[in-house]
Amino acid sequence: MQDIPKSHPRYESLVLRERIAAAVRDGIAHETGLIAHGRGEAFDYLLGETSIPEARAAEEVAVAALLLAENPVLSVNGNVAALAADSCVALAKALPASLEVNLFHRTEQRAEKIAQVLKSHGAFGVFGVHPTAHIPGLASDRGLCEQNGIFSADVVLVPLEDGDRCEALRRMGKTVIAIDLNPLSRTAKTASITIVDNVVRALPAMTQSIPKLRRLPRSALEKSVGGWENQKNLAKVMAFLSKRLNALYV
Ligand code: PTJ
C-alpha cells in the first residue's frame, strides 16, 4: 500500500482509496467497487465529509430497530469488507447480530475471502459462503443467501447496496437499513431507514450508541422506530446539501 504522509490535507480520503485499491488487488473487492467508491467520495465531499445530524438521527433509529429485532443480519460486500470489516464485526458483537457475505459480482472464492477477513477481525460464524436460499424476485447473484441468515432475518443492514435487493428485501416484509452516501439512490429511497453517511463513520457511531439505547425501555425504542419517517429525513438531507452548496460561494 502506498505510504501517504499524515500531513497530507486529504490524508483520510487517500487512505480509504488505498484500502479499496489493495482490496481489489487481494481479490476482496470487485474492480467496479472502485467506481462505487468514487461515487461515494463525491457525495461525501458534498456533505463536508462529516456525519450530519440527519445521519446521526438515522443511525440511532437503526440501532433501535436492530436491538428490537429477533434475527438481525448485517450484510457485507467487497467494499464494506475493504473499508470497515473491523467495524462490522464490532457492531455484530455488540448488538448481537449475524454477519452474512452477500455479493453482486459473486464468486465463491471472493465470498470465502471476505468471510476470512471478517473472521480475522474476530467474527465467529459468517453466513453467505454456501447459500441455501434465494431472495424471491431477484435475478442477480445478490439473491443468493442463507436460510438462517438474511432469508429469515427480520431486520437487515445493507451498506453500499444496489436498489434491486433493497426492494426485494422490503417485499419480503423485512426492515431494511441502508448506509448510502447518495441520498438520491434507489436504495436510499426504498430502504426503511436510510443512513446518508460514510460506512467508516456510520458503523462505529452505531456501535457507540448501543449502551445508551440499551438502557431505554423497549417501548421507547418501539416508539422511535414506529415514528420514523424516512422520506422526511431524506428531504432534510437534500435541504442540508442545497443549503451547503448555495452557501459555499457567496
Ligand atoms: O462486492 P460486490 O460484488 O457486492 O459489489 C459491491 C459494489 C459496491 C460494487 C456494488 O454493490 C455496486 O455496484 O454498488 P452501487 O450500485 O455502485 O452502489 C453503491 C452505493 O454506495 C452508491 O450509491 C455510493 O454512493 C455508495 N457508497 C460508496 N462508497 C460509500 C458509499 N456509501 C457509504 N459509504 C461509503 N464508503
PDB file of C-alpha atoms and ligand atoms in Angstrom:
ATOM      1  CA  MET A   1       0.000   0.000   0.000  1.00  0.00           C
ATOM      2  CA  GLN A   2       1.246   3.497  -0.896  1.00  0.00           C
ATOM      3  CA  ASP A   3       2.677   5.389   2.087  1.00  0.00           C
ATOM      4  CA  ILE A   4       0.543   8.537   2.438  1.00  0.00           C
ATOM      5  CA  PRO A   5       2.139  11.307   4.547  1.00  0.00           C
ATOM      6  CA  LYS A   6      -0.071  12.088   7.574  1.00  0.00           C
ATOM      7  CA  SER A   7       0.394  15.790   6.841  1.00  0.00           C
ATOM      8  CA  HIS A   8      -1.443  15.473   3.508  1.00  0.00           C
ATOM      9  CA  PRO A   9      -4.620  17.596   3.680  1.00  0.00           C
ATOM     10  CA  ARG A  10      -6.650  14.727   2.189  1.00  0.00           C
ATOM     11  CA  TYR A  11      -4.920  12.016   4.228  1.00  0.00           C
ATOM     12  CA  GLU A  12      -8.015  10.106   5.376  1.00  0.00           C
ATOM     13  CA  SER A  13      -9.647  10.096   1.976  1.00  0.00           C
ATOM     14  CA  LEU A  14      -6.416   8.898   0.323  1.00  0.00           C
ATOM     15  CA  VAL A  15      -6.014   6.123   2.880  1.00  0.00           C
ATOM     16  CA  LEU A  16      -9.521   4.852   2.083  1.00  0.00           C
ATOM     17  CA  ARG A  17      -8.662   4.893  -1.642  1.00  0.00           C
ATOM     18  CA  GLU A  18      -5.538   2.878  -0.952  1.00  0.00           C
ATOM     19  CA  ARG A  19      -7.539   0.388   1.097  1.00  0.00           C
ATOM     20  CA  ILE A  20     -10.064  -0.164  -1.674  1.00  0.00           C
ATOM     21  CA  ALA A  21      -7.317  -0.479  -4.293  1.00  0.00           C
ATOM     22  CA  ALA A  22      -5.440  -3.006  -2.140  1.00  0.00           C
ATOM     23  CA  ALA A  23      -8.663  -4.961  -1.574  1.00  0.00           C
ATOM     24  CA  VAL A  24      -9.189  -5.182  -5.346  1.00  0.00           C
ATOM     25  CA  ARG A  25      -5.634  -6.478  -5.755  1.00  0.00           C
ATOM     26  CA  ASP A  26      -6.252  -9.026  -2.963  1.00  0.00           C
ATOM     27  CA  GLY A  27      -9.484 -10.278  -4.558  1.00  0.00           C
ATOM     28  CA  ILE A  28     -11.716  -8.950  -1.761  1.00  0.00           C
ATOM     29  CA  ALA A  29     -13.377  -6.000  -3.524  1.00  0.00           C
ATOM     30  CA  HIS A  30     -14.600  -6.166  -7.136  1.00  0.00           C
ATOM     31  CA  GLU A  31     -12.979  -3.809  -9.658  1.00  0.00           C
ATOM     32  CA  THR A  32     -16.296  -1.964 -10.076  1.00  0.00           C
ATOM     33  CA  GLY A  33     -16.094  -1.317  -6.343  1.00  0.00           C
ATOM     34  CA  LEU A  34     -13.562   1.390  -7.245  1.00  0.00           C
ATOM     35  CA  ILE A  35     -16.239   3.185  -9.252  1.00  0.00           C
ATOM     36  CA  ALA A  36     -18.802   2.787  -6.479  1.00  0.00           C
ATOM     37  CA  HIS A  37     -16.231   4.199  -4.046  1.00  0.00           C
ATOM     38  CA  GLY A  38     -15.634   7.211  -6.286  1.00  0.00           C
ATOM     39  CA  ARG A  39     -19.335   7.974  -6.397  1.00  0.00           C
ATOM     40  CA  GLY A  40     -19.481   7.717  -2.629  1.00  0.00           C
ATOM     41  CA  GLU A  41     -16.460  10.023  -2.296  1.00  0.00           C
ATOM     42  CA  ALA A  42     -18.162  12.660  -4.422  1.00  0.00           C
ATOM     43  CA  PHE A  43     -21.268  12.671  -2.238  1.00  0.00           C
ATOM     44  CA  ASP A  44     -19.151  12.656   0.914  1.00  0.00           C
ATOM     45  CA  TYR A  45     -17.331  15.726  -0.417  1.00  0.00           C
ATOM     46  CA  LEU A  46     -20.666  17.499  -0.870  1.00  0.00           C
ATOM     47  CA  LEU A  47     -21.702  16.577   2.669  1.00  0.00           C
ATOM     48  CA  GLY A  48     -18.450  18.046   4.036  1.00  0.00           C
ATOM     49  CA  GLU A  49     -17.035  14.585   4.905  1.00  0.00           C
ATOM     50  CA  THR A  50     -18.858  14.665   8.196  1.00  0.00           C
ATOM     51  CA  SER A  51     -21.829  12.890   9.775  1.00  0.00           C
ATOM     52  CA  ILE A  52     -24.644  15.400   9.543  1.00  0.00           C
ATOM     53  CA  PRO A  53     -27.406  15.485  12.223  1.00  0.00           C
ATOM     54  CA  GLU A  54     -29.811  13.627   9.893  1.00  0.00           C
ATOM     55  CA  ALA A  55     -27.268  10.798   9.639  1.00  0.00           C
ATOM     56  CA  ARG A  56     -26.882  10.657  13.412  1.00  0.00           C
ATOM     57  CA  ALA A  57     -30.663  10.509  13.838  1.00  0.00           C
ATOM     58  CA  ALA A  58     -30.948   7.663  11.298  1.00  0.00           C
ATOM     59  CA  GLU A  59     -28.049   5.811  12.939  1.00  0.00           C
ATOM     60  CA  GLU A  60     -29.811   5.889  16.324  1.00  0.00           C
ATOM     61  CA  VAL A  61     -33.157   4.719  14.999  1.00  0.00           C
ATOM     62  CA  ALA A  62     -31.365   1.997  13.022  1.00  0.00           C
ATOM     63  CA  VAL A  63     -29.694   0.731  16.186  1.00  0.00           C
ATOM     64  CA  ALA A  64     -33.075   0.792  17.934  1.00  0.00           C
ATOM     65  CA  ALA A  65     -34.514  -1.385  15.125  1.00  0.00           C
ATOM     66  CA  LEU A  66     -31.548  -3.761  15.334  1.00  0.00           C
ATOM     67  CA  LEU A  67     -31.874  -4.039  19.134  1.00  0.00           C
ATOM     68  CA  LEU A  68     -35.591  -4.836  18.809  1.00  0.00           C
ATOM     69  CA  ALA A  69     -35.016  -7.412  16.056  1.00  0.00           C
ATOM     70  CA  GLU A  70     -35.332 -11.162  16.591  1.00  0.00           C
ATOM     71  CA  ASN A  71     -32.886 -12.119  13.858  1.00  0.00           C
ATOM     72  CA  PRO A  72     -30.841  -9.086  12.779  1.00  0.00           C
ATOM     73  CA  VAL A  73     -28.280  -9.603   9.996  1.00  0.00           C
ATOM     74  CA  LEU A  74     -25.512  -7.306   8.766  1.00  0.00           C
ATOM     75  CA  SER A  75     -24.800  -7.822   5.066  1.00  0.00           C
ATOM     76  CA  VAL A  76     -21.191  -7.450   3.924  1.00  0.00           C
ATOM     77  CA  ASN A  77     -19.921  -6.956   0.355  1.00  0.00           C
ATOM     78  CA  GLY A  78     -16.433  -6.405  -1.039  1.00  0.00           C
ATOM     79  CA  ASN A  79     -16.246  -2.639  -0.441  1.00  0.00           C
ATOM     80  CA  VAL A  80     -17.574  -2.938   3.094  1.00  0.00           C
ATOM     81  CA  ALA A  81     -15.048  -5.670   3.906  1.00  0.00           C
ATOM     82  CA  ALA A  82     -12.269  -3.483   2.475  1.00  0.00           C
ATOM     83  CA  LEU A  83     -13.233  -0.341   4.386  1.00  0.00           C
ATOM     84  CA  ALA A  84     -14.906  -1.475   7.568  1.00  0.00           C
ATOM     85  CA  ALA A  85     -14.501  -5.182   8.365  1.00  0.00           C
ATOM     86  CA  ASP A  86     -13.441  -4.383  11.936  1.00  0.00           C
ATOM     87  CA  SER A  87     -16.430  -2.078  12.494  1.00  0.00           C
ATOM     88  CA  CYS A  88     -18.850  -4.667  11.076  1.00  0.00           C
ATOM     89  CA  VAL A  89     -17.598  -7.285  13.495  1.00  0.00           C
ATOM     90  CA  ALA A  90     -17.669  -4.841  16.425  1.00  0.00           C
ATOM     91  CA  LEU A  91     -21.295  -3.884  15.676  1.00  0.00           C
ATOM     92  CA  ALA A  92     -22.341  -7.510  15.147  1.00  0.00           C
ATOM     93  CA  LYS A  93     -20.853  -8.497  18.512  1.00  0.00           C
ATOM     94  CA  ALA A  94     -22.237  -5.536  20.421  1.00  0.00           C
ATOM     95  CA  LEU A  95     -25.862  -5.972  19.249  1.00  0.00           C
ATOM     96  CA  PRO A  96     -25.569  -9.036  18.784  1.00  0.00           C
ATOM     97  CA  ALA A  97     -26.334  -9.724  15.092  1.00  0.00           C
ATOM     98  CA  SER A  98     -25.230 -12.198  12.430  1.00  0.00           C
ATOM     99  CA  LEU A  99     -22.878 -11.350   9.580  1.00  0.00           C
ATOM    100  CA  GLU A 100     -23.566 -12.533   6.038  1.00  0.00           C
ATOM    101  CA  VAL A 101     -21.451 -12.089   2.924  1.00  0.00           C
ATOM    102  CA  ASN A 102     -23.636 -11.028   0.008  1.00  0.00           C
ATOM    103  CA  LEU A 103     -22.103 -10.144  -3.332  1.00  0.00           C
ATOM    104  CA  PHE A 104     -23.352  -8.640  -6.551  1.00  0.00           C
ATOM    105  CA  HIS A 105     -20.382  -9.960  -8.574  1.00  0.00           C
ATOM    106  CA  ARG A 106     -20.364 -13.242  -6.741  1.00  0.00           C
ATOM    107  CA  THR A 107     -17.675 -15.894  -6.808  1.00  0.00           C
ATOM    108  CA  GLU A 108     -17.373 -18.481  -4.080  1.00  0.00           C
ATOM    109  CA  GLN A 109     -13.680 -17.668  -3.784  1.00  0.00           C
ATOM    110  CA  ARG A 110     -14.339 -13.976  -3.054  1.00  0.00           C
ATOM    111  CA  ALA A 111     -17.151 -14.837  -0.613  1.00  0.00           C
ATOM    112  CA  GLU A 112     -14.745 -17.150   1.206  1.00  0.00           C
ATOM    113  CA  LYS A 113     -12.010 -14.481   1.300  1.00  0.00           C
ATOM    114  CA  ILE A 114     -14.404 -11.907   2.765  1.00  0.00           C
ATOM    115  CA  ALA A 115     -15.584 -14.399   5.396  1.00  0.00           C
ATOM    116  CA  GLN A 116     -11.917 -14.960   6.318  1.00  0.00           C
ATOM    117  CA  VAL A 117     -11.325 -11.203   6.615  1.00  0.00           C
ATOM    118  CA  LEU A 118     -14.305 -10.939   8.992  1.00  0.00           C
ATOM    119  CA  LYS A 119     -13.049 -13.919  10.991  1.00  0.00           C
ATOM    120  CA  SER A 120      -9.580 -12.352  11.210  1.00  0.00           C
ATOM    121  CA  HIS A 121     -11.316  -9.411  12.958  1.00  0.00           C
ATOM    122  CA  GLY A 122     -12.944 -11.748  15.490  1.00  0.00           C
ATOM    123  CA  ALA A 123     -16.194 -12.895  13.822  1.00  0.00           C
ATOM    124  CA  PHE A 124     -17.180 -16.414  14.896  1.00  0.00           C
ATOM    125  CA  GLY A 125     -19.608 -17.609  12.241  1.00  0.00           C
ATOM    126  CA  VAL A 126     -20.211 -15.875   8.928  1.00  0.00           C
ATOM    127  CA  PHE A 127     -23.175 -16.731   6.697  1.00  0.00           C
ATOM    128  CA  GLY A 128     -23.198 -16.456   2.919  1.00  0.00           C
ATOM    129  CA  VAL A 129     -20.319 -18.597   1.668  1.00  0.00           C
ATOM    130  CA  HIS A 130     -22.587 -21.578   0.997  1.00  0.00           C
ATOM    131  CA  PRO A 131     -26.018 -20.142   0.177  1.00  0.00           C
ATOM    132  CA  THR A 132     -29.050 -22.287   0.947  1.00  0.00           C
ATOM    133  CA  ALA A 133     -31.861 -19.941  -0.125  1.00  0.00           C
ATOM    134  CA  HIS A 134     -32.806 -17.313  -2.697  1.00  0.00           C
ATOM    135  CA  ILE A 135     -34.468 -13.926  -2.267  1.00  0.00           C
ATOM    136  CA  PRO A 136     -37.664 -14.124  -4.362  1.00  0.00           C
ATOM    137  CA  GLY A 137     -37.799 -11.974  -7.495  1.00  0.00           C
ATOM    138  CA  LEU A 138     -34.106 -11.144  -7.594  1.00  0.00           C
ATOM    139  CA  ALA A 139     -32.367 -12.404 -10.728  1.00  0.00           C
ATOM    140  CA  SER A 140     -28.764 -11.449  -9.829  1.00  0.00           C
ATOM    141  CA  ASP A 141     -26.452 -13.426  -7.563  1.00  0.00           C
ATOM    142  CA  ARG A 142     -27.344 -10.892  -4.871  1.00  0.00           C
ATOM    143  CA  GLY A 143     -30.406 -13.114  -4.415  1.00  0.00           C
ATOM    144  CA  LEU A 144     -28.309 -15.964  -3.008  1.00  0.00           C
ATOM    145  CA  CYS A 145     -28.475 -16.066   0.771  1.00  0.00           C
ATOM    146  CA  GLU A 146     -28.690 -18.368   3.779  1.00  0.00           C
ATOM    147  CA  GLN A 147     -31.920 -19.691   5.250  1.00  0.00           C
ATOM    148  CA  ASN A 148     -30.851 -18.910   8.834  1.00  0.00           C
ATOM    149  CA  GLY A 149     -29.265 -15.589   7.833  1.00  0.00           C
ATOM    150  CA  ILE A 150     -30.704 -12.959   5.506  1.00  0.00           C
ATOM    151  CA  PHE A 151     -33.577 -15.168   4.288  1.00  0.00           C
ATOM    152  CA  SER A 152     -35.193 -15.401   7.725  1.00  0.00           C
ATOM    153  CA  ALA A 153     -33.910 -12.079   9.112  1.00  0.00           C
ATOM    154  CA  ASP A 154     -36.460  -9.527  10.260  1.00  0.00           C
ATOM    155  CA  VAL A 155     -34.010  -6.594  10.113  1.00  0.00           C
ATOM    156  CA  VAL A 156     -31.163  -6.403   7.572  1.00  0.00           C
ATOM    157  CA  LEU A 157     -28.422  -3.768   7.450  1.00  0.00           C
ATOM    158  CA  VAL A 158     -27.241  -3.237   3.871  1.00  0.00           C
ATOM    159  CA  PRO A 159     -24.275  -0.895   3.490  1.00  0.00           C
ATOM    160  CA  LEU A 160     -23.356   0.160  -0.124  1.00  0.00           C
ATOM    161  CA  GLU A 161     -26.246  -1.668  -1.668  1.00  0.00           C
ATOM    162  CA  ASP A 162     -27.899  -1.841  -5.064  1.00  0.00           C
ATOM    163  CA  GLY A 163     -31.547  -0.853  -5.191  1.00  0.00           C
ATOM    164  CA  ASP A 164     -32.840  -4.180  -6.519  1.00  0.00           C
ATOM    165  CA  ARG A 165     -32.058  -6.190  -3.426  1.00  0.00           C
ATOM    166  CA  CYS A 166     -33.268  -3.455  -1.143  1.00  0.00           C
ATOM    167  CA  GLU A 167     -36.653  -3.550  -2.891  1.00  0.00           C
ATOM    168  CA  ALA A 168     -36.761  -7.365  -2.873  1.00  0.00           C
ATOM    169  CA  LEU A 169     -35.999  -7.482   0.858  1.00  0.00           C
ATOM    170  CA  ARG A 170     -38.732  -4.917   1.541  1.00  0.00           C
ATOM    171  CA  ARG A 171     -41.171  -7.046  -0.475  1.00  0.00           C
ATOM    172  CA  MET A 172     -40.315  -9.925   1.873  1.00  0.00           C
ATOM    173  CA  GLY A 173     -41.569  -7.729   4.729  1.00  0.00           C
ATOM    174  CA  LYS A 174     -38.167  -7.017   6.242  1.00  0.00           C
ATOM    175  CA  THR A 175     -36.984  -3.794   7.814  1.00  0.00           C
ATOM    176  CA  VAL A 176     -34.067  -2.690   5.628  1.00  0.00           C
ATOM    177  CA  ILE A 177     -31.447  -0.275   6.927  1.00  0.00           C
ATOM    178  CA  ALA A 178     -29.254   1.225   4.190  1.00  0.00           C
ATOM    179  CA  ILE A 179     -25.982   3.095   4.575  1.00  0.00           C
ATOM    180  CA  ASP A 180     -25.535   5.075   1.374  1.00  0.00           C
ATOM    181  CA  LEU A 181     -23.803   8.390   0.806  1.00  0.00           C
ATOM    182  CA  ASN A 182     -26.046   9.041  -2.192  1.00  0.00           C
ATOM    183  CA  PRO A 183     -29.439  10.245  -0.918  1.00  0.00           C
ATOM    184  CA  LEU A 184     -30.787  10.024  -4.487  1.00  0.00           C
ATOM    185  CA  SER A 185     -30.066   6.318  -4.999  1.00  0.00           C
ATOM    186  CA  ARG A 186     -32.870   3.792  -5.371  1.00  0.00           C
ATOM    187  CA  THR A 187     -31.534   2.059  -2.268  1.00  0.00           C
ATOM    188  CA  ALA A 188     -31.732   5.277  -0.265  1.00  0.00           C
ATOM    189  CA  LYS A 189     -35.289   5.850  -1.441  1.00  0.00           C
ATOM    190  CA  THR A 190     -36.586   2.317  -0.867  1.00  0.00           C
ATOM    191  CA  ALA A 191     -34.945   1.434   2.475  1.00  0.00           C
ATOM    192  CA  SER A 192     -36.979   1.601   5.691  1.00  0.00           C
ATOM    193  CA  ILE A 193     -34.204   3.583   7.378  1.00  0.00           C
ATOM    194  CA  THR A 194     -31.554   5.334   5.259  1.00  0.00           C
ATOM    195  CA  ILE A 195     -28.302   6.480   6.796  1.00  0.00           C
ATOM    196  CA  VAL A 196     -26.684   9.031   4.477  1.00  0.00           C
ATOM    197  CA  ASP A 197     -23.167   8.723   5.848  1.00  0.00           C
ATOM    198  CA  ASN A 198     -19.856   7.034   5.094  1.00  0.00           C
ATOM    199  CA  VAL A 199     -19.708   3.418   6.335  1.00  0.00           C
ATOM    200  CA  VAL A 200     -16.406   4.219   8.009  1.00  0.00           C
ATOM    201  CA  ARG A 201     -18.164   6.794  10.234  1.00  0.00           C
ATOM    202  CA  ALA A 202     -21.638   5.247  10.459  1.00  0.00           C
ATOM    203  CA  LEU A 203     -20.752   1.783  11.755  1.00  0.00           C
ATOM    204  CA  PRO A 204     -18.563   2.935  14.706  1.00  0.00           C
ATOM    205  CA  ALA A 205     -21.144   5.594  15.626  1.00  0.00           C
ATOM    206  CA  MET A 206     -23.853   2.919  15.677  1.00  0.00           C
ATOM    207  CA  THR A 207     -21.797   0.684  17.958  1.00  0.00           C
ATOM    208  CA  GLN A 208     -21.094   3.627  20.253  1.00  0.00           C
ATOM    209  CA  SER A 209     -24.783   4.404  20.652  1.00  0.00           C
ATOM    210  CA  ILE A 210     -25.717   0.879  21.780  1.00  0.00           C
ATOM    211  CA  PRO A 211     -25.116   1.246  25.566  1.00  0.00           C
ATOM    212  CA  LYS A 212     -27.246   4.427  25.706  1.00  0.00           C
ATOM    213  CA  LEU A 213     -30.096   2.909  23.658  1.00  0.00           C
ATOM    214  CA  ARG A 214     -29.971  -0.379  25.532  1.00  0.00           C
ATOM    215  CA  ARG A 215     -30.766   1.465  28.772  1.00  0.00           C
ATOM    216  CA  LEU A 216     -34.075   2.717  27.305  1.00  0.00           C
ATOM    217  CA  PRO A 217     -37.288   0.755  27.841  1.00  0.00           C
ATOM    218  CA  ARG A 218     -38.400  -1.373  24.878  1.00  0.00           C
ATOM    219  CA  SER A 219     -41.446   0.871  24.438  1.00  0.00           C
ATOM    220  CA  ALA A 220     -39.175   3.888  23.825  1.00  0.00           C
ATOM    221  CA  LEU A 221     -37.234   2.001  21.127  1.00  0.00           C
ATOM    222  CA  GLU A 222     -40.515   0.888  19.539  1.00  0.00           C
ATOM    223  CA  LYS A 223     -41.779   4.461  19.569  1.00  0.00           C
ATOM    224  CA  SER A 224     -38.665   5.796  17.845  1.00  0.00           C
ATOM    225  CA  VAL A 225     -38.716   3.072  15.138  1.00  0.00           C
ATOM    226  CA  GLY A 226     -42.506   3.305  14.661  1.00  0.00           C
ATOM    227  CA  GLY A 227     -42.385   7.080  14.350  1.00  0.00           C
ATOM    228  CA  TRP A 228     -39.506   7.168  11.866  1.00  0.00           C
ATOM    229  CA  GLU A 229     -40.330   8.980   8.623  1.00  0.00           C
ATOM    230  CA  ASN A 230     -37.609   8.042   6.181  1.00  0.00           C
ATOM    231  CA  GLN A 231     -38.707  10.246   3.290  1.00  0.00           C
ATOM    232  CA  LYS A 232     -38.906  13.219   5.621  1.00  0.00           C
ATOM    233  CA  ASN A 233     -35.342  12.610   6.809  1.00  0.00           C
ATOM    234  CA  LEU A 234     -34.117  12.250   3.200  1.00  0.00           C
ATOM    235  CA  ALA A 235     -35.797  15.554   2.357  1.00  0.00           C
ATOM    236  CA  LYS A 236     -33.871  17.128   5.245  1.00  0.00           C
ATOM    237  CA  VAL A 237     -30.609  15.690   3.859  1.00  0.00           C
ATOM    238  CA  MET A 238     -31.382  17.248   0.463  1.00  0.00           C
ATOM    239  CA  ALA A 239     -32.187  20.562   2.138  1.00  0.00           C
ATOM    240  CA  PHE A 240     -28.861  20.384   4.002  1.00  0.00           C
ATOM    241  CA  LEU A 241     -26.989  19.698   0.753  1.00  0.00           C
ATOM    242  CA  SER A 242     -28.596  22.518  -1.207  1.00  0.00           C
ATOM    243  CA  LYS A 243     -28.138  24.987   1.651  1.00  0.00           C
ATOM    244  CA  ARG A 244     -24.483  23.993   1.955  1.00  0.00           C
ATOM    245  CA  LEU A 245     -23.831  24.283  -1.773  1.00  0.00           C
ATOM    246  CA  ASN A 246     -25.598  27.619  -2.014  1.00  0.00           C
ATOM    247  CA  ALA A 247     -23.582  28.998   0.900  1.00  0.00           C
ATOM    248  CA  LEU A 248     -20.184  27.894  -0.438  1.00  0.00           C
ATOM    249  CA  TYR A 249     -19.599  30.702  -2.937  1.00  0.00           C
ATOM    250  CA  VAL A 250     -21.387  33.716  -1.544  1.00  0.00           C
TER     251      VAL A 250
HETATM  252  O1  PTJ B   1     -18.693  -6.654  -3.675  1.00  0.00           O
HETATM  253  P1  PTJ B   1     -19.860  -6.678  -4.621  1.00  0.00           P
HETATM  254  O2  PTJ B   1     -19.679  -7.635  -5.760  1.00  0.00           O
HETATM  255  O3  PTJ B   1     -21.159  -6.969  -3.906  1.00  0.00           O
HETATM  256  O4  PTJ B   1     -20.036  -5.229  -5.282  1.00  0.00           O
HETATM  257  C1  PTJ B   1     -20.176  -4.112  -4.438  1.00  0.00           C
HETATM  258  C2  PTJ B   1     -20.484  -2.826  -5.236  1.00  0.00           C
HETATM  259  C3  PTJ B   1     -20.314  -1.642  -4.286  1.00  0.00           C
HETATM  260  C4  PTJ B   1     -19.518  -2.721  -6.387  1.00  0.00           C
HETATM  261  C5  PTJ B   1     -21.936  -2.907  -5.749  1.00  0.00           C
HETATM  262  O5  PTJ B   1     -22.791  -3.074  -4.655  1.00  0.00           O
HETATM  263  C6  PTJ B   1     -22.327  -1.670  -6.510  1.00  0.00           C
HETATM  264  O6  PTJ B   1     -22.105  -1.556  -7.701  1.00  0.00           O
HETATM  265  O7  PTJ B   1     -22.911  -0.711  -5.783  1.00  0.00           O
HETATM  266  P2  PTJ B   1     -23.514   0.639  -6.426  1.00  0.00           P
HETATM  267  O8  PTJ B   1     -24.777   0.310  -7.159  1.00  0.00           O
HETATM  268  O9  PTJ B   1     -22.452   1.415  -7.121  1.00  0.00           O
HETATM  269  O10 PTJ B   1     -23.950   1.418  -5.127  1.00  0.00           O
HETATM  270  C7  PTJ B   1     -23.021   1.772  -4.163  1.00  0.00           C
HETATM  271  C8  PTJ B   1     -23.608   2.970  -3.400  1.00  0.00           C
HETATM  272  O11 PTJ B   1     -22.828   3.125  -2.242  1.00  0.00           O
HETATM  273  C9  PTJ B   1     -23.529   4.295  -4.184  1.00  0.00           C
HETATM  274  O12 PTJ B   1     -24.758   4.994  -4.053  1.00  0.00           O
HETATM  275  C10 PTJ B   1     -22.412   5.078  -3.495  1.00  0.00           C
HETATM  276  O13 PTJ B   1     -22.667   6.454  -3.442  1.00  0.00           O
HETATM  277  C11 PTJ B   1     -22.450   4.485  -2.088  1.00  0.00           C
HETATM  278  N1  PTJ B   1     -21.140   4.481  -1.423  1.00  0.00           N
HETATM  279  C12 PTJ B   1     -19.924   4.301  -1.967  1.00  0.00           C
HETATM  280  N2  PTJ B   1     -18.960   4.328  -1.027  1.00  0.00           N
HETATM  281  C13 PTJ B   1     -19.595   4.503   0.156  1.00  0.00           C
HETATM  282  C14 PTJ B   1     -20.996   4.595  -0.088  1.00  0.00           C
HETATM  283  N3  PTJ B   1     -21.891   4.767   0.892  1.00  0.00           N
HETATM  284  C15 PTJ B   1     -21.404   4.835   2.161  1.00  0.00           C
HETATM  285  N4  PTJ B   1     -20.092   4.755   2.465  1.00  0.00           N
HETATM  286  C16 PTJ B   1     -19.158   4.577   1.508  1.00  0.00           C
HETATM  287  N5  PTJ B   1     -17.856   4.486   1.824  1.00  0.00           N
END
